[in-house]
Amino acid sequence: GAVVSQHPSRVICKSGTSVKIECRSLDFQATTMFWYRQFPKQSLMLMATSNEGSKATYEQGVEKDKFLINHASLTLSTLTVTSAHPEDSSFYICSANLVSAADTQYFGPGTRLTVL
Amino acid sequence: KNQVEQSPQSLIILEGKNCTLQCNYTVSPFSNLRWYKQDTGRGPVSLTIMTFSENTKSNGRYTATLDADTKQSSLHITASQLSDSASYICVVSAGTASKLTFGTGTRLQVTL
């Protein structure tokens, strides 16, 4: 149980285009989902916290107009990278919160974005 | 400022050998500590999770320890296999806000 999927797993796009990444909790409902980005040989950095039915909370330094987050249902959150540029190339990982005694986040497999 | 430091940064060991990875944290308030395995190009997968009252937690060949007094944790891998080659990340949760502090990870390479 507690499986999180992401789609697509890999995407290559031209500079200036927008890219949408989906994050789904397959076998549980997630009121909260998190979006991270990870550069090579670095740790995960939290970008934003996505709450179902409300606006996302962005970490300091993350442009909310650049990285649009929509949490339309209890099992789906989307991250749209608008007007992507080469510096946006990164590994994007989502996680979903399974509220329990341990308050565990389950991570998706990640999406590799390459902007040419 | 909450911080999680891991050592060593990277490690190469022979297949079949044991190894121990270290994690020191300064996170307050402390909720729990997790060890994750992250294969290259994949998302992190949870190995163990420990709360304040737990000292040891095992998952197959992985054994994690936690000393809440010294704010240290270790992950011991027994009889390493080639498939253990990955990054191992120590993650500490503060309070109940689901905010996680990530270590920079230890990159483990198991060779023949």
Coordinates of N, CA and C in Angstrom, one line a residue:
Chain A
G1 N 0.8 -1.2 0.0 CA 0.0 0.0 0.0 C 0.8 1.3 0.0
A2 N 0.2 2.4 0.0 CA 0.8 3.7 0.0 C 1.7 3.9 -1.2
V3 N 1.2 3.8 -2.4 CA 1.9 4.0 -3.6 C 1.6 5.3 -4.2
V4 N 2.7 6.0 -4.6 CA 2.6 7.3 -5.3 C 3.2 7.2 -6.6
S5 N 2.4 7.7 -7.6 CA 3.0 7.6 -9.0 C 3.1 9.0 -9.5
Q6 N 4.0 9.1 -10.5 CA 4.2 10.4 -11.2 C 4.2 10.2 -12.7
H7 N 3.7 11.2 -13.4 CA 3.7 11.1 -14.9 C 3.9 12.4 -15.5
P8 N 4.8 12.6 -16.5 CA 5.6 11.5 -17.0 C 6.9 11.2 -16.2
S9 N 7.6 10.2 -16.5 CA 8.8 9.9 -15.8 C 10.0 10.7 -16.3
R10 N 9.8 11.1 -17.6 CA 10.9 11.9 -18.2 C 10.3 12.7 -19.3
V11 N 10.7 14.0 -19.3 CA 10.2 14.9 -20.4 C 11.3 15.8 -20.8
I12 N 11.4 16.0 -22.1 CA 12.3 16.9 -22.8 C 11.5 18.0 -23.5
C13 N 11.7 19.2 -23.3 CA 10.9 20.3 -23.9 C 11.8 21.4 -24.4
K14 N 11.3 22.2 -25.2 CA 12.0 23.4 -25.7 C 11.9 24.5 -24.7
S15 N 12.8 25.4 -24.7 CA 12.8 26.6 -23.8 C 11.5 27.4 -24.2
G16 N 10.8 27.9 -23.2 CA 9.7 28.7 -23.4 C 8.3 28.0 -23.3
T17 N 8.4 26.7 -23.4 CA 7.2 25.9 -23.3 C 6.8 25.6 -21.8
S18 N 5.6 25.1 -21.6 CA 5.1 24.7 -20.3 C 5.0 23.2 -20.2
V19 N 5.3 22.7 -19.0 CA 5.3 21.3 -18.8 C 4.5 21.0 -17.6
K20 N 3.6 20.0 -17.7 CA 2.8 19.6 -16.5 C 3.2 18.2 -16.0
I21 N 3.4 18.1 -14.7 CA 3.7 16.9 -14.1 C 2.6 16.5 -13.1
E22 N 2.2 15.2 -13.2 CA 1.1 14.7 -12.4 C 1.7 13.9 -11.2
C23 N 1.0 14.0 -10.1 CA 1.4 13.2 -8.9 C 0.1 12.6 -8.4
R24 N 0.0 11.2 -8.3 CA -1.2 10.6 -7.9 C -0.9 9.6 -6.7
S25 N -1.7 9.7 -5.7 CA -1.7 8.6 -4.7 C -2.7 7.5 -5.1
L26 N -2.1 6.3 -5.3 CA -2.9 5.3 -6.0 C -3.8 4.5 -5.1
D27 N -3.5 4.4 -3.8 CA -4.3 3.5 -2.9 C -4.6 4.2 -1.6
F28 N -4.5 5.5 -1.6 CA -4.9 6.2 -0.4 C -5.2 7.7 -0.7
Q29 N -5.9 8.3 0.1 CA -6.3 9.7 -0.1 C -5.3 10.6 0.6
A30 N -4.8 11.6 -0.1 CA -3.8 12.5 0.5 C -4.3 13.9 0.5
T31 N -4.5 14.4 1.7 CA -5.0 15.8 1.8 C -3.8 16.7 1.5
T32 N -2.6 16.3 1.8 CA -1.4 17.1 1.5 C -0.4 16.4 0.7
M33 N 0.1 17.1 -0.3 CA 1.1 16.6 -1.2 C 2.3 17.6 -1.2
F34 N 3.4 17.1 -1.4 CA 4.6 18.0 -1.4 C 5.4 17.9 -2.8
W35 N 5.9 18.9 -3.2 CA 6.7 19.0 -4.4 C 8.2 19.3 -4.1
Y36 N 9.1 18.5 -4.6 CA 10.5 18.7 -4.3 C 11.2 18.8 -5.7
R37 N 12.4 19.5 -5.7 CA 13.3 19.4 -6.8 C 14.7 18.9 -6.3
Q38 N 15.4 18.2 -7.1 CA 16.7 17.7 -6.7 C 17.6 17.9 -7.9
F39 N 18.7 18.6 -7.6 CA 19.8 18.7 -8.6 C 20.8 17.6 -8.4
P40 N 21.6 17.3 -9.4 CA 22.5 16.2 -9.3 C 23.4 16.3 -8.0
K41 N 23.5 15.1 -7.4 CA 24.3 14.9 -6.2 C 23.9 15.9 -5.0
Q42 N 22.7 16.4 -5.1 CA 22.2 17.2 -4.0 C 21.0 16.5 -3.4
S43 N 20.6 17.0 -2.2 CA 19.5 16.4 -1.6 C 18.2 17.1 -2.1
L44 N 17.1 16.5 -1.7 CA 15.8 17.1 -2.1 C 15.5 18.4 -1.4
M45 N 15.0 19.4 -2.2 CA 14.6 20.7 -1.7 C 13.1 20.9 -1.9
L46 N 12.5 21.1 -0.8 CA 11.0 21.3 -0.8 C 10.7 22.6 -1.6
M47 N 9.8 22.5 -2.5 CA 9.4 23.7 -3.3 C 8.1 24.2 -2.7
A48 N 7.1 23.3 -2.5 CA 5.8 23.8 -2.1 C 5.0 22.7 -1.4
T49 N 4.1 23.1 -0.6 CA 3.1 22.1 0.0 C 1.8 22.3 -0.6
S50 N 1.2 21.3 -1.1 CA -0.1 21.3 -1.8 C -1.2 20.8 -1.0
N51 N -2.2 21.6 -0.7 CA -3.3 21.1 0.1 C -4.6 21.0 -0.8
E52 N -5.3 19.9 -0.7 CA -6.5 19.7 -1.5 C -7.5 20.8 -1.3
G53 N -7.9 21.4 -2.4 CA -8.9 22.4 -2.3 C -8.5 23.8 -1.9
S54 N -7.2 24.0 -1.7 CA -6.8 25.3 -1.3 C -5.5 25.7 -2.0
K55 N -5.0 26.9 -1.9 CA -3.8 27.3 -2.6 C -2.6 26.6 -1.9
A56 N -1.6 26.4 -2.8 CA -0.4 25.8 -2.3 C 0.5 26.8 -1.5
T57 N 1.3 26.3 -0.6 CA 2.2 27.1 0.2 C 3.6 26.9 -0.4
Y58 N 4.2 28.0 -0.8 CA 5.5 27.9 -1.5 C 6.6 28.2 -0.5
E59 N 7.7 27.6 -0.7 CA 8.9 27.9 0.1 C 9.5 29.2 -0.4
Q60 N 10.3 29.8 0.5 CA 10.9 31.0 0.2 C 11.9 30.8 -1.0
G61 N 11.7 31.7 -2.0 CA 12.6 31.7 -3.2 C 12.0 30.9 -4.3
V62 N 10.8 30.3 -4.1 CA 10.2 29.5 -5.2 C 9.1 30.4 -5.8
E63 N 9.1 30.7 -7.1 CA 8.2 31.6 -7.7 C 6.9 30.8 -8.0
K64 N 5.8 31.3 -7.3 CA 4.5 30.6 -7.5 C 3.9 30.8 -8.9
D65 N 4.3 31.9 -9.6 CA 3.8 32.1 -10.9 C 4.6 31.2 -11.9
K66 N 5.7 30.8 -11.5 CA 6.6 30.0 -12.4 C 6.2 28.5 -12.2
F67 N 6.0 28.1 -11.0 CA 5.6 26.7 -10.7 C 4.2 26.7 -10.2
L68 N 3.3 26.4 -11.1 CA 1.8 26.4 -10.7 C 1.5 25.0 -10.2
I69 N 0.8 25.0 -9.0 CA 0.4 23.8 -8.4 C -1.1 23.8 -8.2
N70 N -1.7 22.6 -8.6 CA -3.1 22.4 -8.5 C -3.4 21.1 -7.8
H71 N -4.1 21.1 -6.7 CA -4.5 19.9 -6.0 C -6.0 19.7 -6.0
A72 N -6.4 19.2 -7.2 CA -7.8 19.2 -7.5 C -8.6 18.2 -6.8
S73 N -7.9 17.1 -6.4 CA -8.7 16.0 -5.7 C -7.8 15.4 -4.6
L74 N -8.3 14.5 -3.8 CA -7.5 13.9 -2.8 C -6.5 12.9 -3.3
T75 N -6.5 12.7 -4.6 CA -5.5 11.7 -5.1 C -4.6 12.3 -6.2
L76 N -4.8 13.6 -6.5 CA -4.1 14.1 -7.6 C -3.6 15.5 -7.4
S77 N -2.3 15.8 -7.6 CA -1.8 17.1 -7.6 C -0.9 17.3 -8.8
T78 N -1.0 18.4 -9.4 CA -0.2 18.7 -10.6 C 0.8 19.9 -10.4
L79 N 1.9 19.8 -11.0 CA 2.9 20.9 -11.0 C 3.1 21.3 -12.4
T80 N 2.9 22.5 -12.8 CA 3.2 23.0 -14.1 C 4.3 24.0 -14.1
V81 N 5.4 23.7 -14.8 CA 6.5 24.6 -15.0 C 6.2 25.4 -16.2
T82 N 6.0 26.7 -15.9 CA 5.6 27.6 -17.0 C 6.8 28.3 -17.6
S83 N 6.7 28.4 -19.0 CA 7.8 29.1 -19.7 C 9.2 28.5 -19.2
A84 N 9.3 27.2 -19.4 CA 10.5 26.6 -18.9 C 11.8 27.1 -19.5
H85 N 12.8 27.1 -18.8 CA 14.2 27.5 -19.2 C 15.2 26.4 -18.8
P86 N 16.3 26.4 -19.5 CA 17.3 25.3 -19.2 C 17.6 25.2 -17.7
E87 N 17.6 26.3 -17.0 CA 17.9 26.3 -15.5 C 16.8 25.6 -14.7
D88 N 15.7 25.3 -15.4 CA 14.6 24.6 -14.7 C 14.8 23.1 -14.8
S89 N 15.8 22.7 -15.6 CA 16.1 21.3 -15.8 C 16.5 20.7 -14.4
S90 N 15.8 19.6 -14.0 CA 16.0 19.1 -12.7 C 15.2 17.8 -12.5
F91 N 15.3 17.2 -11.4 CA 14.5 16.0 -11.1 C 13.5 16.5 -10.1
Y92 N 12.2 16.3 -10.5 CA 11.1 16.8 -9.6 C 10.4 15.6 -9.0
I93 N 10.3 15.6 -7.7 CA 9.7 14.5 -6.9 C 8.5 15.0 -6.1
C94 N 7.5 14.2 -6.1 CA 6.3 14.6 -5.3 C 6.2 13.6 -4.2
S95 N 5.6 13.9 -3.1 CA 5.3 13.0 -2.0 C 3.9 13.3 -1.5
A96 N 3.3 12.3 -0.9 CA 2.0 12.4 -0.4 C 2.0 12.0 1.1
N97 N 1.3 12.7 1.9 CA 1.3 12.5 3.3 C 0.3 11.5 3.7
L98 N 0.7 10.4 4.4 CA -0.2 9.4 5.0 C -0.2 9.7 6.5
V99 N -1.3 10.3 6.9 CA -1.4 10.7 8.3 C -1.6 9.5 9.2
S100 N -0.6 9.2 10.0 CA -0.7 8.1 10.9 C 0.1 8.5 12.2
A101 N 0.4 7.6 13.0 CA 1.2 7.9 14.2 C 2.6 8.3 13.8
A102 N 3.0 7.8 12.7 CA 4.4 8.2 12.2 C 4.4 9.3 11.3
D103 N 3.2 9.8 10.8 CA 3.1 10.9 9.9 C 4.1 10.8 8.7
T104 N 3.9 9.8 7.9 CA 4.9 9.4 6.9 C 4.5 10.1 5.6
Q105 N 5.6 10.5 4.9 CA 5.5 10.9 3.5 C 5.9 9.8 2.6
Y106 N 5.2 9.5 1.5 CA 5.6 8.5 0.6 C 5.9 9.2 -0.7
F107 N 7.1 8.9 -1.3 CA 7.6 9.6 -2.5 C 7.2 8.9 -3.8
G108 N 7.0 9.7 -4.8 CA 6.8 9.2 -6.1 C 8.2 8.9 -6.7
P109 N 8.2 8.3 -7.9 CA 9.4 7.9 -8.5 C 10.2 9.0 -9.2
G110 N 9.6 10.2 -9.3 CA 10.3 11.3 -9.8 C 10.1 11.5 -11.3
T111 N 10.3 12.8 -11.7 CA 10.2 13.2 -13.1 C 11.4 13.9 -13.5
R112 N 12.1 13.4 -14.5 CA 13.3 14.1 -15.0 C 12.9 15.1 -16.1
L113 N 13.1 16.4 -15.8 CA 12.8 17.4 -16.8 C 14.1 18.0 -17.4
T114 N 14.1 18.0 -18.7 CA 15.2 18.5 -19.4 C 14.7 19.6 -20.4
V115 N 15.2 20.8 -20.2 CA 14.7 21.9 -21.0 C 15.9 22.3 -22.0
L116 N 15.6 22.2 -23.3 CA 16.7 22.5 -24.2 C 16.8 24.0 -24.6
Chain B
K1 N 18.7 26.9 13.3 CA 18.3 26.3 12.0 C 18.4 24.8 12.1
N2 N 17.3 24.1 11.6 CA 17.3 22.7 11.6 C 18.3 22.2 10.5
Q3 N 19.1 21.2 10.9 CA 20.1 20.7 10.0 C 20.3 19.2 10.2
V4 N 20.6 18.5 9.1 CA 20.9 17.1 9.2 C 22.2 16.9 8.4
E5 N 23.2 16.3 9.1 CA 24.5 16.1 8.4 C 24.8 14.6 8.4
Q6 N 25.3 14.2 7.2 CA 25.5 12.7 7.0 C 27.0 12.5 6.7
S7 N 27.5 11.4 7.1 CA 28.9 11.0 6.8 C 29.0 9.5 6.6
P8 N 29.9 9.0 5.8 CA 30.7 9.8 4.9 C 29.8 10.3 3.7
Q9 N 30.4 11.2 2.9 CA 29.7 11.7 1.8 C 29.5 10.6 0.7
S10 N 30.6 9.7 0.6 CA 30.5 8.6 -0.3 C 31.3 7.5 0.2
L11 N 31.0 6.3 -0.2 CA 31.6 5.1 0.3 C 31.6 4.0 -0.7
I12 N 32.8 3.3 -0.8 CA 32.9 2.2 -1.7 C 33.3 1.0 -0.9
I13 N 32.5 -0.1 -1.0 CA 32.8 -1.3 -0.3 C 32.7 -2.5 -1.2
L14 N 33.3 -3.6 -0.8 CA 33.2 -4.9 -1.6 C 31.9 -5.6 -1.2
E15 N 31.4 -6.3 -2.2 CA 30.2 -7.1 -2.0 C 30.4 -8.1 -0.8
G16 N 29.4 -8.2 0.0 CA 29.4 -9.1 1.1 C 29.9 -8.4 2.4
K17 N 30.5 -7.2 2.3 CA 31.0 -6.5 3.5 C 29.9 -5.8 4.1
N18 N 30.1 -5.4 5.4 CA 29.2 -4.6 6.1 C 29.6 -3.1 6.1
C19 N 28.7 -2.2 6.3 CA 29.1 -0.8 6.4 C 28.1 -0.1 7.3
T20 N 28.5 1.1 7.8 CA 27.7 1.9 8.7 C 27.7 3.3 8.3
L21 N 26.5 3.9 8.1 CA 26.4 5.3 7.7 C 25.9 6.1 8.9
Q22 N 26.4 7.3 9.0 CA 26.1 8.2 10.1 C 25.2 9.3 9.8
C23 N 24.5 9.8 10.8 CA 23.6 10.9 10.6 C 23.5 11.7 11.9
N24 N 23.9 12.9 11.9 CA 23.8 13.8 13.1 C 22.8 14.9 12.7
Y25 N 21.9 15.2 13.7 CA 20.9 16.2 13.4 C 20.7 17.2 14.5
T26 N 20.3 18.4 14.1 CA 19.9 19.4 15.1 C 18.5 19.9 14.6
V27 N 17.5 19.2 15.0 CA 16.2 19.5 14.6 C 15.3 19.5 15.8
S28 N 14.5 20.6 15.9 CA 13.7 20.7 17.1 C 12.4 21.4 16.8
P29 N 11.3 20.9 17.3 CA 11.2 19.7 18.1 C 11.3 18.5 17.2
F30 N 11.7 17.4 17.8 CA 12.0 16.1 17.1 C 10.7 15.3 17.1
S31 N 10.3 14.8 15.9 CA 9.2 14.0 15.7 C 9.6 12.5 15.4
N32 N 10.3 12.4 14.3 CA 10.8 11.1 13.9 C 12.0 11.2 13.0
L33 N 12.7 10.1 12.8 CA 13.8 10.1 11.9 C 13.7 8.9 10.9
R34 N 13.9 9.2 9.7 CA 13.7 8.1 8.7 C 15.0 8.0 7.9
W35 N 15.3 6.8 7.5 CA 16.3 6.5 6.5 C 15.6 6.1 5.2
Y36 N 16.1 6.7 4.1 CA 15.6 6.4 2.8 C 16.7 5.9 1.9
K37 N 16.4 5.0 1.0 CA 17.3 4.6 -0.1 C 16.8 5.2 -1.4
Q38 N 17.7 5.9 -2.1 CA 17.3 6.5 -3.4 C 18.2 6.0 -4.5
D39 N 17.7 5.1 -5.4 CA 18.4 4.7 -6.5 C 18.5 5.9 -7.5
T40 N 19.5 5.8 -8.3 CA 19.8 6.9 -9.3 C 18.6 7.1 -10.2
G41 N 18.0 8.3 -10.3 CA 16.9 8.6 -11.2 C 15.6 8.1 -10.6
R42 N 15.5 7.8 -9.4 CA 14.3 7.3 -8.8 C 14.0 8.1 -7.5
G43 N 12.7 8.0 -7.0 CA 12.4 8.7 -5.8 C 12.8 7.9 -4.6
P44 N 12.9 8.5 -3.4 CA 13.4 7.8 -2.2 C 12.4 6.8 -1.8
V45 N 12.9 5.7 -1.2 CA 12.1 4.6 -0.7 C 12.4 4.5 0.8
S46 N 11.4 4.4 1.6 CA 11.6 4.4 3.1 C 12.2 3.0 3.5
L47 N 13.2 3.1 4.3 CA 13.8 1.8 4.9 C 13.4 1.6 6.3
T48 N 13.5 2.7 7.1 CA 13.1 2.6 8.5 C 12.6 4.0 9.0
I49 N 11.8 3.9 10.0 CA 11.4 5.1 10.6 C 11.4 4.9 12.1
M50 N 11.9 5.9 12.9 CA 12.0 5.7 14.3 C 11.5 7.0 15.0
T51 N 10.8 6.8 16.1 CA 10.3 7.9 16.9 C 11.3 8.0 18.1
F52 N 11.0 9.0 18.9 CA 11.9 9.4 20.0 C 12.2 8.2 20.9
S53 N 11.2 7.3 21.1 CA 11.4 6.3 22.1 C 12.1 5.0 21.6
E54 N 12.3 5.0 20.3 CA 12.9 3.8 19.7 C 14.4 3.9 19.5
N55 N 15.1 2.9 19.9 CA 16.6 2.9 19.7 C 17.1 2.2 18.5
T56 N 16.4 1.2 18.1 CA 16.8 0.3 17.0 C 15.6 -0.1 16.2
K57 N 15.8 -0.2 14.9 CA 14.8 -0.6 14.0 C 15.4 -1.4 12.9
S58 N 15.0 -2.6 12.6 CA 15.6 -3.4 11.5 C 14.6 -3.6 10.4
N59 N 15.1 -3.7 9.2 CA 14.4 -4.0 8.0 C 15.3 -4.9 7.1
G60 N 15.2 -6.2 7.3 CA 16.0 -7.1 6.6 C 17.5 -6.9 6.9
R61 N 18.3 -6.6 6.0 CA 19.8 -6.4 6.2 C 20.1 -5.0 6.7
Y62 N 19.1 -4.1 6.8 CA 19.3 -2.8 7.2 C 18.9 -2.6 8.7
T63 N 19.8 -2.1 9.5 CA 19.4 -1.8 10.9 C 19.8 -0.4 11.2
A64 N 18.8 0.4 11.7 CA 19.0 1.8 12.1 C 19.0 1.9 13.6
T65 N 19.8 2.8 14.1 CA 19.9 3.1 15.5 C 19.6 4.6 15.7
L66 N 19.1 4.9 16.9 CA 18.8 6.3 17.2 C 19.2 6.6 18.6
D67 N 20.0 7.6 18.8 CA 20.4 8.1 20.2 C 19.8 9.5 20.2
A68 N 18.7 9.7 20.8 CA 18.0 11.0 20.9 C 18.7 11.9 21.8
D69 N 19.5 11.4 22.7 CA 20.3 12.3 23.6 C 21.4 13.0 22.9
T70 N 22.1 12.3 22.1 CA 23.2 12.8 21.3 C 22.8 13.3 19.9
K71 N 21.5 13.0 19.6 CA 21.0 13.4 18.3 C 21.8 12.8 17.1
Q72 N 22.0 11.5 17.3 CA 22.7 10.8 16.3 C 22.0 9.5 15.9
S73 N 22.1 9.2 14.6 CA 21.5 7.9 14.1 C 22.5 7.3 13.2
S74 N 22.4 6.0 13.0 CA 23.3 5.2 12.1 C 22.4 4.2 11.4
L75 N 22.9 3.9 10.2 CA 22.3 2.9 9.4 C 23.4 1.8 9.1
H76 N 23.1 0.6 9.5 CA 24.1 -0.5 9.3 C 23.6 -1.4 8.2
I77 N 24.4 -1.7 7.2 CA 24.0 -2.6 6.2 C 24.9 -3.8 6.3
T78 N 24.2 -4.9 6.4 CA 24.9 -6.2 6.6 C 25.0 -7.0 5.3
A79 N 26.1 -7.6 5.1 CA 26.3 -8.5 3.9 C 25.8 -7.8 2.6
S80 N 26.5 -6.7 2.3 CA 26.1 -5.8 1.2 C 26.0 -6.6 -0.1
Q81 N 25.1 -6.1 -0.9 CA 24.8 -6.6 -2.3 C 25.0 -5.5 -3.3
L82 N 25.2 -5.9 -4.5 CA 25.4 -4.9 -5.6 C 24.2 -4.0 -5.7
S83 N 23.0 -4.5 -5.4 CA 21.8 -3.7 -5.5 C 21.7 -2.7 -4.4
D84 N 22.6 -2.8 -3.4 CA 22.6 -1.8 -2.3 C 23.2 -0.5 -2.8
S85 N 23.8 -0.5 -3.9 CA 24.4 0.7 -4.5 C 23.3 1.8 -4.7
A86 N 23.5 2.9 -4.0 CA 22.4 3.9 -4.0 C 22.8 5.1 -3.1
S87 N 22.0 6.1 -3.0 CA 22.2 7.1 -2.0 C 21.3 6.8 -0.9
Y88 N 21.8 7.0 0.3 CA 21.0 6.8 1.5 C 20.9 8.1 2.2
I89 N 19.6 8.5 2.4 CA 19.3 9.8 2.9 C 18.7 9.7 4.3
C90 N 19.2 10.5 5.2 CA 18.6 10.6 6.6 C 17.7 11.8 6.6
V91 N 16.5 11.6 7.1 CA 15.5 12.7 7.0 C 14.8 12.8 8.4
V92 N 14.8 14.0 9.0 CA 14.3 14.2 10.3 C 13.0 15.1 10.2
S93 N 12.0 14.7 10.9 CA 10.7 15.4 10.9 C 10.6 16.2 12.2
A94 N 10.2 17.5 12.1 CA 10.1 18.3 13.2 C 8.6 18.6 13.5
G95 N 8.2 18.3 14.7 CA 6.8 18.6 15.1 C 5.8 17.8 14.3
T96 N 4.7 18.4 14.1 CA 3.6 17.7 13.4 C 3.3 18.3 12.1
A97 N 4.1 19.2 11.6 CA 3.8 20.0 10.4 C 4.2 19.3 9.1
S98 N 4.7 18.1 9.2 CA 5.2 17.3 8.1 C 6.3 18.0 7.4
K99 N 7.0 18.9 8.1 CA 8.2 19.5 7.4 C 9.4 18.6 7.7
L100 N 10.0 18.2 6.6 CA 11.2 17.3 6.7 C 12.5 18.1 6.5
T101 N 13.5 17.7 7.2 CA 14.8 18.2 7.0 C 15.7 17.1 6.4
F102 N 16.2 17.3 5.2 CA 16.9 16.2 4.5 C 18.4 16.3 4.7
G103 N 19.0 15.2 4.9 CA 20.5 15.2 4.9 C 20.9 15.2 3.4
T104 N 22.2 15.4 3.2 CA 22.7 15.5 1.8 C 22.9 14.1 1.2
G105 N 22.9 13.1 2.1 CA 23.0 11.7 1.7 C 24.4 11.1 1.6
T106 N 24.5 9.8 1.7 CA 25.7 9.1 1.5 C 25.6 8.3 0.2
R107 N 26.5 8.4 -0.7 CA 26.4 7.6 -1.9 C 27.3 6.4 -1.7
L108 N 26.6 5.3 -1.7 CA 27.2 4.0 -1.5 C 27.4 3.2 -2.8
Q109 N 28.6 2.7 -3.0 CA 28.8 1.9 -4.2 C 29.4 0.6 -3.7
V110 N 28.7 -0.5 -4.1 CA 29.1 -1.9 -3.7 C 29.7 -2.5 -5.0
T111 N 30.9 -3.0 -4.9 CA 31.6 -3.5 -6.0 C 32.0 -5.0 -5.8
L112 N 32.3 -5.6 -6.9 CA 32.8 -7.0 -6.9 C 34.2 -7.1 -6.4

